[in-house]
Coordinates of C-alpha atoms and ligand atoms in Angstrom, one line a residue:
X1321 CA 4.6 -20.1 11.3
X1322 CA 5.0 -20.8 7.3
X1323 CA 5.1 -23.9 6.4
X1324 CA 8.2 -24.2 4.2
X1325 CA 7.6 -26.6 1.1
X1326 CA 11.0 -27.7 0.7
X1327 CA 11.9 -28.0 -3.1
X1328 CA 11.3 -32.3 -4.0
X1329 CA 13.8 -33.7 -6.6
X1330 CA 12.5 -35.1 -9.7
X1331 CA 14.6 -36.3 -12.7
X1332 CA 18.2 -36.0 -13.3
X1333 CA 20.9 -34.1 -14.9
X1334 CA 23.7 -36.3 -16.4
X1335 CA 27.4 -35.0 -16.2
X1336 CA 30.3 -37.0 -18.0
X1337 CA 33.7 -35.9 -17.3
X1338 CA 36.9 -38.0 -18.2
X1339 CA 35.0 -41.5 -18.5
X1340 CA 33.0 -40.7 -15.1
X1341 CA 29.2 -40.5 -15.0
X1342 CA 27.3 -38.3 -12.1
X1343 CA 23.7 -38.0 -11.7
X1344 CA 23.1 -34.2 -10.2
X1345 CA 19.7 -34.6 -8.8
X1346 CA 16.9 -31.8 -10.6
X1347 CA 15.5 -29.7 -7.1
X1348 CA 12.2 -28.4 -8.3
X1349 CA 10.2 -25.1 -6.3
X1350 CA 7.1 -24.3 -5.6
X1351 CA 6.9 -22.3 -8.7
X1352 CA 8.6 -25.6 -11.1
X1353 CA 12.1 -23.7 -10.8
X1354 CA 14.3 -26.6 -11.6
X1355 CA 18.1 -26.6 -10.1
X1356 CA 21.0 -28.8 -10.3
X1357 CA 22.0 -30.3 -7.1
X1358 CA 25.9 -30.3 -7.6
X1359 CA 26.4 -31.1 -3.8
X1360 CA 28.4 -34.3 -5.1
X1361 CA 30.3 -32.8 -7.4
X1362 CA 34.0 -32.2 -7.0
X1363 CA 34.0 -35.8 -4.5
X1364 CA 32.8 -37.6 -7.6
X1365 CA 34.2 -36.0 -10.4
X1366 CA 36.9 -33.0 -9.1
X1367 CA 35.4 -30.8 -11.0
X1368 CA 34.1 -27.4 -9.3
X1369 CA 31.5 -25.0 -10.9
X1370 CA 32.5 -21.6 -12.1
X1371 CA 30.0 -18.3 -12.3
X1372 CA 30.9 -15.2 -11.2
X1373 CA 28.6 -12.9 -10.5
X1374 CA 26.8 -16.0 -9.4
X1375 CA 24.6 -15.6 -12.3
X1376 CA 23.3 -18.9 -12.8
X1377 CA 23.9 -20.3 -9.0
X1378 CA 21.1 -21.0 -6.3
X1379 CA 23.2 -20.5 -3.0
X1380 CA 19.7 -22.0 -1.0
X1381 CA 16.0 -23.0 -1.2
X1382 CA 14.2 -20.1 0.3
X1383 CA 10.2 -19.7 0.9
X1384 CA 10.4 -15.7 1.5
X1385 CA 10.1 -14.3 -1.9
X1386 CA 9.6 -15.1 -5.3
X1387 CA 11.0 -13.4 -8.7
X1388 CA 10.1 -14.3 -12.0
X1389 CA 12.3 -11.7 -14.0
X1390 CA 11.1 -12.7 -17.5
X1391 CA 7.3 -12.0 -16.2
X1392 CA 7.7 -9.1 -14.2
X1393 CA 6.5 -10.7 -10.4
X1394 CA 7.4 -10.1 -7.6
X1395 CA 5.3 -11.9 -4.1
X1396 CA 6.7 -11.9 -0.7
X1397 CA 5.2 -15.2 0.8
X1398 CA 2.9 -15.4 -1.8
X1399 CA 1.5 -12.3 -2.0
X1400 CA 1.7 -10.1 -4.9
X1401 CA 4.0 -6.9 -4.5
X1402 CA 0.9 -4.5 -5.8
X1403 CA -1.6 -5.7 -3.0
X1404 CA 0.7 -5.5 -0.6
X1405 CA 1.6 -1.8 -1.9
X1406 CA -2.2 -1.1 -2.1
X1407 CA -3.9 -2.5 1.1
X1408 CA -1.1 -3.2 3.3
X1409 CA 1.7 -1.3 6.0
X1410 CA 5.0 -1.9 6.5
X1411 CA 5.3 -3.2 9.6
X1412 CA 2.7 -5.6 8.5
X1413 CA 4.7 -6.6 5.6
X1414 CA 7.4 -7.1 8.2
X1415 CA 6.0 -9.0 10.3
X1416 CA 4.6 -11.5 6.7
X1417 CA 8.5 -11.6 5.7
X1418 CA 9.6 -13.1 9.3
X1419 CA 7.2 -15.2 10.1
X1420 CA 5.5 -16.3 6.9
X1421 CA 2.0 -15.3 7.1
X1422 CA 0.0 -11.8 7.6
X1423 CA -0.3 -10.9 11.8
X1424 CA -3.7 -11.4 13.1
X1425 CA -4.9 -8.1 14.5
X1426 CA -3.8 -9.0 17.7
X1427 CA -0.5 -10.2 16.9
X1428 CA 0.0 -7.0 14.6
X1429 CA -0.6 -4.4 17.5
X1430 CA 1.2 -5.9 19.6
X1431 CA 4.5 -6.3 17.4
X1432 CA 3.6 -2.4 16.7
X1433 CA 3.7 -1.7 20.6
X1434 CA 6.7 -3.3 21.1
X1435 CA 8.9 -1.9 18.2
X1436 CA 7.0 1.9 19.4
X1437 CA 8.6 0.8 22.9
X1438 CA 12.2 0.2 21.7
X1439 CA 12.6 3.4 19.7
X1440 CA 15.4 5.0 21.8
X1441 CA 18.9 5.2 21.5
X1442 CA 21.3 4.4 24.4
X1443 CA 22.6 8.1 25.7
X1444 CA 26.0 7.2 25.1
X1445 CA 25.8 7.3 20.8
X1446 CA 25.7 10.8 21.1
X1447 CA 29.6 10.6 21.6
X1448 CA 29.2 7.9 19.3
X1449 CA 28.3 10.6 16.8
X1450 CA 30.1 13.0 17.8
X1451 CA 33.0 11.5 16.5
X1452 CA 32.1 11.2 13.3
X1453 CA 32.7 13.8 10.7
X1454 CA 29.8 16.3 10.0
X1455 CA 29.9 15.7 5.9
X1456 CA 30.3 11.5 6.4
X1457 CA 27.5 10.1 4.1
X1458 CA 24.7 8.5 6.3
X1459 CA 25.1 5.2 5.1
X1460 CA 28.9 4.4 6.5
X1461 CA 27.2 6.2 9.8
X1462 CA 24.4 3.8 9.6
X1463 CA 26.7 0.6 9.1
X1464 CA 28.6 1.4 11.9
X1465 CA 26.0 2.1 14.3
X1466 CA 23.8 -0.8 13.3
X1467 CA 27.4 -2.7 14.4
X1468 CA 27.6 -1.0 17.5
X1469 CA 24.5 -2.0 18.8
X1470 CA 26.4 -5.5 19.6
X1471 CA 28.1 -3.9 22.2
X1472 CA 25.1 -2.2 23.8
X1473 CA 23.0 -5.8 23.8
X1474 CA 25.6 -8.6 24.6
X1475 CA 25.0 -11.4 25.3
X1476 CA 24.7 -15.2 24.3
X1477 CA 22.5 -16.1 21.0
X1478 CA 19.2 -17.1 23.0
X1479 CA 16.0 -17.5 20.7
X1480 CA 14.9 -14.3 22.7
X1481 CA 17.9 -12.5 22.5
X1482 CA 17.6 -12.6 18.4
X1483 CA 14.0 -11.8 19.2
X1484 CA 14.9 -8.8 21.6
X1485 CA 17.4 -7.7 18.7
X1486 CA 14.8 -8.0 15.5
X1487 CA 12.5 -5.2 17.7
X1488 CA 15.7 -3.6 18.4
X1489 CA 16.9 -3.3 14.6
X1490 CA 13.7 -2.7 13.4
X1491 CA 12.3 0.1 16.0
X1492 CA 15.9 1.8 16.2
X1493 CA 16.7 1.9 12.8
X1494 CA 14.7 5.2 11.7
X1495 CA 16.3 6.6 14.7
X1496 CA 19.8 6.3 13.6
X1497 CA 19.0 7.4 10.1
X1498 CA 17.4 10.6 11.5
X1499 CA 20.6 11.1 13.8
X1500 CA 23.1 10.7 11.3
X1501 CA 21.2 13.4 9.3
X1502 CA 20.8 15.9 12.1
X1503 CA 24.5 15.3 12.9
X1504 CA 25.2 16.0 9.2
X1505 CA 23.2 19.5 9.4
X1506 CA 24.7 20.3 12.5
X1507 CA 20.8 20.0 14.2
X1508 CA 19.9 18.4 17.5
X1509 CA 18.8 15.2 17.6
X1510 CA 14.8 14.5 18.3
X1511 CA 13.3 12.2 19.8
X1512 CA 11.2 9.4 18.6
X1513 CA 7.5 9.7 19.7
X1514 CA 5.5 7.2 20.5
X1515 CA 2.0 8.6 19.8
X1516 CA 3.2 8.7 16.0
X1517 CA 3.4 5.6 13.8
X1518 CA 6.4 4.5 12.2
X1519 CA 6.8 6.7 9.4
X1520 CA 5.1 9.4 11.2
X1521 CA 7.8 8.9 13.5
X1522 CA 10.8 9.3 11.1
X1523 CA 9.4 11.8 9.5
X1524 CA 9.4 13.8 12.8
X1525 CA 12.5 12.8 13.9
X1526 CA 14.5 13.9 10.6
X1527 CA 12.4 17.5 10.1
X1528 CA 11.0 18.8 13.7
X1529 CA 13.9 21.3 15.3
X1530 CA 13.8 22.6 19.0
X1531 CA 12.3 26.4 17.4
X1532 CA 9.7 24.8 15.1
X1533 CA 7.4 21.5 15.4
X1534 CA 6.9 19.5 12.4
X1535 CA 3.6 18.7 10.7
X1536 CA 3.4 14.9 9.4
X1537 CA 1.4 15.2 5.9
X1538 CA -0.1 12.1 6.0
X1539 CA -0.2 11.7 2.6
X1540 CA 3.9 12.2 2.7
X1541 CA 3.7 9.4 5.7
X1542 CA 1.7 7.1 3.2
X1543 CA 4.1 7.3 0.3
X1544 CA 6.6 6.8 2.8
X1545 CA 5.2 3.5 4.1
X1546 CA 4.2 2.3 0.4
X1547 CA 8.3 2.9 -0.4
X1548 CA 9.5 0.7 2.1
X1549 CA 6.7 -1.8 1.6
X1550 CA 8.6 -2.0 -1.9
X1551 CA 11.8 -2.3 -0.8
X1552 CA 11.5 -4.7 2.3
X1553 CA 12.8 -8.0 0.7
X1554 CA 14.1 -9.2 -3.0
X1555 CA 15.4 -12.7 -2.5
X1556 CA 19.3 -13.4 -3.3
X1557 CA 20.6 -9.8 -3.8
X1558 CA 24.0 -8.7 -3.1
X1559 CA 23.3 -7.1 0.1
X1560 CA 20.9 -10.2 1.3
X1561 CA 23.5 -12.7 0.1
X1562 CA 26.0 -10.8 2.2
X1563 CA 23.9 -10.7 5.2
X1564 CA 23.3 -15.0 4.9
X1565 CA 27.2 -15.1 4.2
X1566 CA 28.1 -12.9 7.5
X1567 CA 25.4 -14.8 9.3
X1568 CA 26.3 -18.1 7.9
X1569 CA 29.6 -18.3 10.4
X1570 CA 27.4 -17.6 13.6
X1571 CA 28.6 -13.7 13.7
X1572 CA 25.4 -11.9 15.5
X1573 CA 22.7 -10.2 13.9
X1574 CA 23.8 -6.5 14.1
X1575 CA 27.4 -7.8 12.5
X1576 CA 24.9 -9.3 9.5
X1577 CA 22.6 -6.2 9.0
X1578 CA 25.4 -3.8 9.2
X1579 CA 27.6 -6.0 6.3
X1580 CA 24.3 -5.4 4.4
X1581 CA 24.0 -2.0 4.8
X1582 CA 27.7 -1.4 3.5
X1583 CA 27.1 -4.0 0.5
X1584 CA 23.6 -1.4 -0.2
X1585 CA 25.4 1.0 -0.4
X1586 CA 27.3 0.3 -4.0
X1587 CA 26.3 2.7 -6.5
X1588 CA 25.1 -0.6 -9.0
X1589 CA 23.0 -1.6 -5.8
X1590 CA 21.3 0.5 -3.3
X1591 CA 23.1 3.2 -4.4
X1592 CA 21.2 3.5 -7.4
X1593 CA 18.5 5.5 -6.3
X1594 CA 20.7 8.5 -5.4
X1595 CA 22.6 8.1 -8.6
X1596 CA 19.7 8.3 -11.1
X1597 CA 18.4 11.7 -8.9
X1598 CA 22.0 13.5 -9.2
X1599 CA 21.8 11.5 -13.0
X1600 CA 18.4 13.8 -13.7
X1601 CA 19.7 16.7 -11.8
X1602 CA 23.2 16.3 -14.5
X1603 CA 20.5 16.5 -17.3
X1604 CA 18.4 19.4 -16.1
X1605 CA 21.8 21.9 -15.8
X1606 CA 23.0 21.0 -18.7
X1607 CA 20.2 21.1 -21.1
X1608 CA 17.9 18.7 -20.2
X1609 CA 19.0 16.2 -23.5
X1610 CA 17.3 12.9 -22.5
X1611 CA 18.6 12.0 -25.5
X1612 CA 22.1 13.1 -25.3
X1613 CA 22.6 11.0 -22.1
X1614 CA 21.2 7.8 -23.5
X1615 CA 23.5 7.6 -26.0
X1616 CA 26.5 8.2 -24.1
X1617 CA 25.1 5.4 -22.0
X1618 CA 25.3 3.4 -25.1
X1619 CA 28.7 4.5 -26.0
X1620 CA 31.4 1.4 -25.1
X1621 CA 33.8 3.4 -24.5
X1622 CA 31.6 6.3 -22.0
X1623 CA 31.4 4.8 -18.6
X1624 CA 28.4 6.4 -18.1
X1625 CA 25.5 4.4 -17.6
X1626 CA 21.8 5.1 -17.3
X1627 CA 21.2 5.1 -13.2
X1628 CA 18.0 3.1 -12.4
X1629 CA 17.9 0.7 -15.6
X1630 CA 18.8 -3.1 -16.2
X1631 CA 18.3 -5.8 -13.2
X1632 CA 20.4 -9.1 -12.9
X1633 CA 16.8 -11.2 -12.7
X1634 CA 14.6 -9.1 -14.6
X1635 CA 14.8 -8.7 -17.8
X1636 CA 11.0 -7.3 -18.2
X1637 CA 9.3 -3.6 -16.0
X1638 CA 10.7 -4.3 -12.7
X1639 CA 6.9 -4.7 -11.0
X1640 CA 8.3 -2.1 -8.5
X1641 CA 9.3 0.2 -10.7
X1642 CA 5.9 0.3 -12.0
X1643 CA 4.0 1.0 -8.7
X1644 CA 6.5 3.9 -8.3
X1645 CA 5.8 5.3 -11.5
X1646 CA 2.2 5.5 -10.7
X1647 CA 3.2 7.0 -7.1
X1648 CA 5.3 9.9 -8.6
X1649 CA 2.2 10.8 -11.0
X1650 CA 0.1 10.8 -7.7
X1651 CA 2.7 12.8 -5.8
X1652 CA 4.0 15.2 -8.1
X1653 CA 0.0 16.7 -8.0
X1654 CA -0.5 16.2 -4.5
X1655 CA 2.3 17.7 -3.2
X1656 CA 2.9 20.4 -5.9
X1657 CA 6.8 20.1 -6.3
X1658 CA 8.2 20.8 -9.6
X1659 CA 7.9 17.7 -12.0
X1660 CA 11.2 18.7 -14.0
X1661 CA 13.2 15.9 -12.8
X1662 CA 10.1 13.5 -13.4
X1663 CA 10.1 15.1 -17.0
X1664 CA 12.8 13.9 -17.7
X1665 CA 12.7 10.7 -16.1
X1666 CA 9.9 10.1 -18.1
X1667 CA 11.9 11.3 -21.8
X1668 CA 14.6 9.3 -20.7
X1669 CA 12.3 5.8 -20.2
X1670 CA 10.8 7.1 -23.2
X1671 CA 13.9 7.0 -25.1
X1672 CA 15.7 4.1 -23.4
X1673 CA 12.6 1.4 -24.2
X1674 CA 12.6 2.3 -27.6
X1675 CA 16.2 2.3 -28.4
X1676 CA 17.7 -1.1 -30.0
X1677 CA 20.6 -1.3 -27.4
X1678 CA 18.1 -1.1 -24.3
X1679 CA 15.8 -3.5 -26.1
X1680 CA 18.2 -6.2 -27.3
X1681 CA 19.8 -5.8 -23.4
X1682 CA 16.1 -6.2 -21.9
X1683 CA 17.4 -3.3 -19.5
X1684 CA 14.0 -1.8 -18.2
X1685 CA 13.3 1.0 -14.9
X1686 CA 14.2 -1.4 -11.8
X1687 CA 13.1 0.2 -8.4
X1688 CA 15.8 2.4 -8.2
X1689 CA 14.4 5.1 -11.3
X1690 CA 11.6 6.4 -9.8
X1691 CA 11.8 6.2 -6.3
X1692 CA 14.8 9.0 -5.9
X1693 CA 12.1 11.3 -7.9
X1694 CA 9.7 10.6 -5.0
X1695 CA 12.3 10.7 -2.0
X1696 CA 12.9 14.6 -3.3
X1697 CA 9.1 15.0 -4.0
X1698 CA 8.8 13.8 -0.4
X1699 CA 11.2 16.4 0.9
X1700 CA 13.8 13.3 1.5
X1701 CA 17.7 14.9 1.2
X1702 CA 19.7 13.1 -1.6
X1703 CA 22.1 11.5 0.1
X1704 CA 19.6 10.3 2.5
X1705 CA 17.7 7.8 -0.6
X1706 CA 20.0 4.8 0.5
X1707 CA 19.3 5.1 3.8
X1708 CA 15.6 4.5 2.9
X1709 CA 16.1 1.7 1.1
X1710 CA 18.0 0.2 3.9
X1711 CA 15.2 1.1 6.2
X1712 CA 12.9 -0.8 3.8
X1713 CA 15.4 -4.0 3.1
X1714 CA 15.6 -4.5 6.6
X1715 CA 12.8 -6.8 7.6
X1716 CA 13.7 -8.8 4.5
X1717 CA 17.5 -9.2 5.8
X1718 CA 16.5 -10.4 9.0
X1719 CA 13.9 -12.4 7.7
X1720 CA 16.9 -14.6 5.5
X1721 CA 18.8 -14.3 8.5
X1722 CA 16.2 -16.2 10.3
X1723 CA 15.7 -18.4 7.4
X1724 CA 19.3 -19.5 7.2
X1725 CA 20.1 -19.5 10.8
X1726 CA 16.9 -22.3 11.4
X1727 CA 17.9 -24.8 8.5
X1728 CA 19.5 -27.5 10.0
X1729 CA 21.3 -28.0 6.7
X1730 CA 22.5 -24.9 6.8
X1731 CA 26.5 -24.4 6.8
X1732 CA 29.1 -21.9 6.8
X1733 CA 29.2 -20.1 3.1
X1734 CA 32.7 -21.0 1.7
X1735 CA 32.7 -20.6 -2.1
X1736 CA 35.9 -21.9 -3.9
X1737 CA 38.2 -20.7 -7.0
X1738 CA 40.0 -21.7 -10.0
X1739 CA 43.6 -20.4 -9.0
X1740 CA 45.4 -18.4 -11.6
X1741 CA 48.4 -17.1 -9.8
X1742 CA 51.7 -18.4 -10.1
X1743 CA 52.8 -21.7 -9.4
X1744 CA 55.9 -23.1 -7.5
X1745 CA 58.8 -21.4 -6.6
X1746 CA 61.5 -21.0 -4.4
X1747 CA 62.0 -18.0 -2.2
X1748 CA 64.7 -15.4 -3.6
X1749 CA 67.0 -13.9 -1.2
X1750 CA 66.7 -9.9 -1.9
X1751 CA 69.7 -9.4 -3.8
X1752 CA 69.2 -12.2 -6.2
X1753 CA 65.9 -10.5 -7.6
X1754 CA 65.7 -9.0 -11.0
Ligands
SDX3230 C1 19.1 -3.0 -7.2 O1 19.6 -7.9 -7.3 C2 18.6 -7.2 -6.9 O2 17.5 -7.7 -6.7 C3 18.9 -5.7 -6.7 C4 17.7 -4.8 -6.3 C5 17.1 -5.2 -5.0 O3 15.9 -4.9 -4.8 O4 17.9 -5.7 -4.1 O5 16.7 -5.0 -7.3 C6 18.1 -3.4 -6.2 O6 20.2 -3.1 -7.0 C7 18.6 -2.5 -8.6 C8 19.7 -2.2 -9.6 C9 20.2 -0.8 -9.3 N1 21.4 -0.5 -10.1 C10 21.4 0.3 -11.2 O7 20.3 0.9 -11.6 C11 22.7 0.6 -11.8 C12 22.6 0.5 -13.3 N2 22.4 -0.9 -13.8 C13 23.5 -1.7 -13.9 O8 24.7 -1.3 -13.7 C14 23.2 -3.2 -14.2 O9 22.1 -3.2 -15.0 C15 23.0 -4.0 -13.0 C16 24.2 -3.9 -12.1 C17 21.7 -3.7 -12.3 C18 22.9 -5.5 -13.5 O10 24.2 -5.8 -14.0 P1 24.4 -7.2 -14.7 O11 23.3 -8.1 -14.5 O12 25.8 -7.7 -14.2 O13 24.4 -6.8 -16.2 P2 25.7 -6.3 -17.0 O14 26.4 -5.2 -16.2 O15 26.5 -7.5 -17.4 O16 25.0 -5.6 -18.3 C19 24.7 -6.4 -19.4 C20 24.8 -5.5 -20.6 C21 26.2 -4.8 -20.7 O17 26.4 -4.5 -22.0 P3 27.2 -5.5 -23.0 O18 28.6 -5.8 -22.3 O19 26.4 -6.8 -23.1 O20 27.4 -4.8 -24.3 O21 23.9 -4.4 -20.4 C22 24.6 -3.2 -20.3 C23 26.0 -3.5 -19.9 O22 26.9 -2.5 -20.4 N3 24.0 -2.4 -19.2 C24 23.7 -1.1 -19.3 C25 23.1 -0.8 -18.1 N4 22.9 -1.9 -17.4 C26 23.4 -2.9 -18.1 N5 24.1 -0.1 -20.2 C27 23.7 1.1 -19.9 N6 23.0 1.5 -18.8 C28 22.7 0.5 -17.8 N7 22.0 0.9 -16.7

């Protein structure tokens, strides 16, 4: 298992307030991140801290990932982003984000045989489905099927039960994403295969039909892998922070995962990816004016803003971004699919990064700008992209879940508020009010 190094406090901050004094304790990380403890504050001093956005607010010590957004890195445990995306698998990653260090051989094919082994669906979601409206957008699909699952696998909270229901997430999740596709395009269901590795898997399960089989293209299954490898974990994002939040008050792991998914989905989150694709698509019909979109991106008073750019933490080349933009290159040739959109993906980074407002805003290609130019490349349908990312997020939800749910310091996530509303006043009987 990892060894957490919990963050030691060095020095101190000094607060005044109103003639009192409080030391807030300096929590350094691993990487010399120093922190305020304010845990003391509002008993000592009544004050309360105010950030929206949560901006400048550690909500926990983690030892999953690490982000330095002025630098450009990204490690999960550790390990740099681009080795992982180079030499390693998904389900490897996976298993490094839960448990804090890469599976021995042994341990690896074995967590592979048991996810293979828990790829089915119960029967009974095909009414489950069948309910649903034929043009719902996978991803409300997806959240409420993830939530379902709870009622399928009951139970008390056991160690193994969460164990049972990580395989369970994990080996049914690219099951349910190829269902609510077929169920959009009116085409049976298939079923997983378990002579085909994960991706392989998927793949098959979202393009074979009963009057045609499908041929995996290993070098689409690859490309596949590599995308969720990048997407599998990025430390306090909105959807993580809401899956520790839901968690945080005991509710199950389905409950947590499927609060993520619906937090993903939020077109300045997840959302992203299939945002900057219909963004591109906007620019090829009407007249493919890279430059005509940025500025309108620019303009204050044009909510139109350039899909796939600026990041909360990274205000340098999201680290992702850049191992995509190598992938597309790589794809785009391999595949032979039309490079238009990546044209002018490219014209518009081209554009963006040497444009004042983009500079003086460090907003740079995050991880959303290229990979809905592969996801198409890769024969992925549109609104399919944020169902990827979920796929690929997942082993880094439950790995915070898991992470949050063993701290024994851990408590139930309560922010508070500065009220604004109004203040006391006596009720008005109906015809007394203006
Ligand atoms: C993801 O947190 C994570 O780690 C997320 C993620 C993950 O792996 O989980 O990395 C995945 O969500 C990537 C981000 C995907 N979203 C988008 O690509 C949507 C477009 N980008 C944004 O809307 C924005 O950049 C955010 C939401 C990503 C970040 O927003 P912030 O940090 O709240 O920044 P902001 O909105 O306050 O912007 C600061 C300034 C503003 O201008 P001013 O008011 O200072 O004049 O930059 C401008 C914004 O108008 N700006 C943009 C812009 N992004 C920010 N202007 C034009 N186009 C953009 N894309």
């Amino acid at each position: 298992m990892s060894t957490q190094t919990s963050a030691t406090a060095k020095t101190n901050a000094v607060l005044t307030y109103e003639g009192k004094t409080l030391n807030l304790p300096i929590v350094v990380g691993t990487e010399n991140e120093p922190a305020a403890d304010i845990g003391k504050l509002r008993s000592a001093t009544g004050l309360i801290t105010l950030d929206p956005g949560y901006g400048n607010t550690g909500a926990c010590q983690s030892a999953i990932t690490f982000i330095d957004g002025e630098k450009g890195i990204l490690r999960y445990r550790g390990y740099p982003i681009e080795e992982l995306a180079e030499k390693s698998s998904f389900l490897e990653v996976a298993w490094l984000l839960m448990n804090g260090e890469l599976p021995t051989r042994q341990e690896l094919e074995g967590f592979r045989t048991n996810i293979t082994r828990h790829t089915l669906l119960h029967e009974d979601f095909r009414r489950f489905f069948d309910a649903l409206p034929k043009d719902a957008h996978p991803m409300p699909v997806l959240a409420a099927t993830v939530g379902a699952l709870a009622t399928f696998y009951q139970g008390p909270e056991t160690e193994k039960h969460l164990q049972d229901t990580v395989i369970r997430l994990l080996a049914k999740m690219p099951t349910i994403a190829a269902c609510s596709y077929k169920h959009s395009i009116g085409q049976p269901f298939v079923y997983p295969q378990n002579r085909l590795d994960y991706c392989s898997n998927f793949l098959n399960m979202m393009f074979a039909t009963p009057c045609e089989e499908y041929e995996v293209d290993p070098v689409v299954a690859h490309a596949l892998d590599q995308l969720l490898i990048l997407h599998a974990d990025h430390e306090q994002n909105c959807s993580t922070s809401t899956v520790r939040l839901v968690g945080s008050s005991q509710a199950n792991l389905f409950a947590a995962i499927s609060a993520g998914i619906g937090a993903l989905w939020g077109p300045l989150h997840g959302g992203a990816n299939q945002q900057v694709i219909e963004m591109l698509e906007q620019i090829e019909r009407e007249d493919g004016n890279a430059d005509r979109f940025v500025a309108r991106a620019k303009d204050k008073n044009d909510t139109t803003r350039l899909m796939g750019f600026g990041h909360r933490v990274y205000k340098n080349y999201d680290p992702r971004a850049k191992v995509l933009r190598e992938t597309c290159d790589r794809l785009v040739n391999k595949l032979d699919v039309s490079s238009k959109l990546l044209d002018i993906a490219r014209r518009l980074e081209e554009v963006a990064l040497s444009d004042e407002y983009f500079i003086s805003r460090k907003l740079y290609p995050n991880v959303d700008f290229y990979s809905g130019v592969i996801y198409k490349a890769l024969g992925i349908p549109t609104n399919m992209f944020t169902v990827m990312f979920a796929m690929g997020r997942l082993p880094g939800w439950i790995a915070h879940f898991m992470e949050m749910r063993r701290d024994p310091d851990n408590r139930i996530g309560r922010p508070r508020q500065v009220y604004t509303g109004a203040t006391l006043r006596p009720y008005l009987p109906i015809d007394k009010r203006g």
